[in-house]
Steps between C-alpha positions, in 0.01 A plus 500: 500500500636840405523787745232692307257208521580461868429866570162478328406204719626671816296812424196271464594333834504161329627247756711319239702818463617485861655158443672616182617818669651298784664250263652775286639725771525322835861382466645836401294693755587253776871534431480879530290480816725237657809713435342789687326314782774236551256253655336236281179467701452876521580531130230244418249704702605819324469327162144404583425861602654624176277283282192610694602865452558445129158336467316766700682801355518405133285802415785728609734350238522703181703367211586854393690556828725196474535128452283260698804313635647825631169582668477162678869511588445835672206353691724212612783731599275745687314221680834350604622833632171547686552159657857588601382820665209337680514474877422126508777418252754707691404329826533156342847588373611594850427143603735335250717231649874556500539214251340716234716807546804380307292386204284811520797732459672286239185479287432872509834578336471271199386755243604280208277215621208735552524647152539159346175389665307725261742464206647849524857420602651526153334835436583651837865387465528739205412799715748729672593397856310800642186386313534147634529642852193726460287227341598260778392744768180625336365188335653199672533627856188718497667826605322828438689756295567698818636191676722425199621860507592464867666161446709620205565843654392683184225759449143379448479672162809312386343167601185588306692603190734202509210263558316640198815479286573144616145388421528660157828313443327174600212578263749551219664167575162329509375701200174577685 
């Protein structure tokens, strides 16, 4: 089923569309969510929330504003960040056993593995080191632009400009 056919069915709230939507996008969305949340069970819950949001909010998607995949990816990213900032999630993370700490810190630094999970590693490798650093903070670690500015000790405007330029470079590599 093509994306256009899928969208028609989703707009009609055809139940078959939900299954196709899940089959087409669950793996890529889960990998992005899991990179941000860093907890498989929580990531599965977030994935479920993402698909419900996609289903309920399909009327807010407009093809003229961007690609469908970009729209659902933003929903996944924002829902993951919301989860990370939630009080319950933060409290559950405080209760991690000490066995998890070593793996937790090792996993969070493997940018190459994270990018490879969604097939972007080869494209991101082509970017300048500063771009790789900004994309890691903003998209893989869920930092806000202000937090990235503080982390990199550069002005907020510079982060915004470099982020835009880096995304444009990625678009050129992807020919999107």
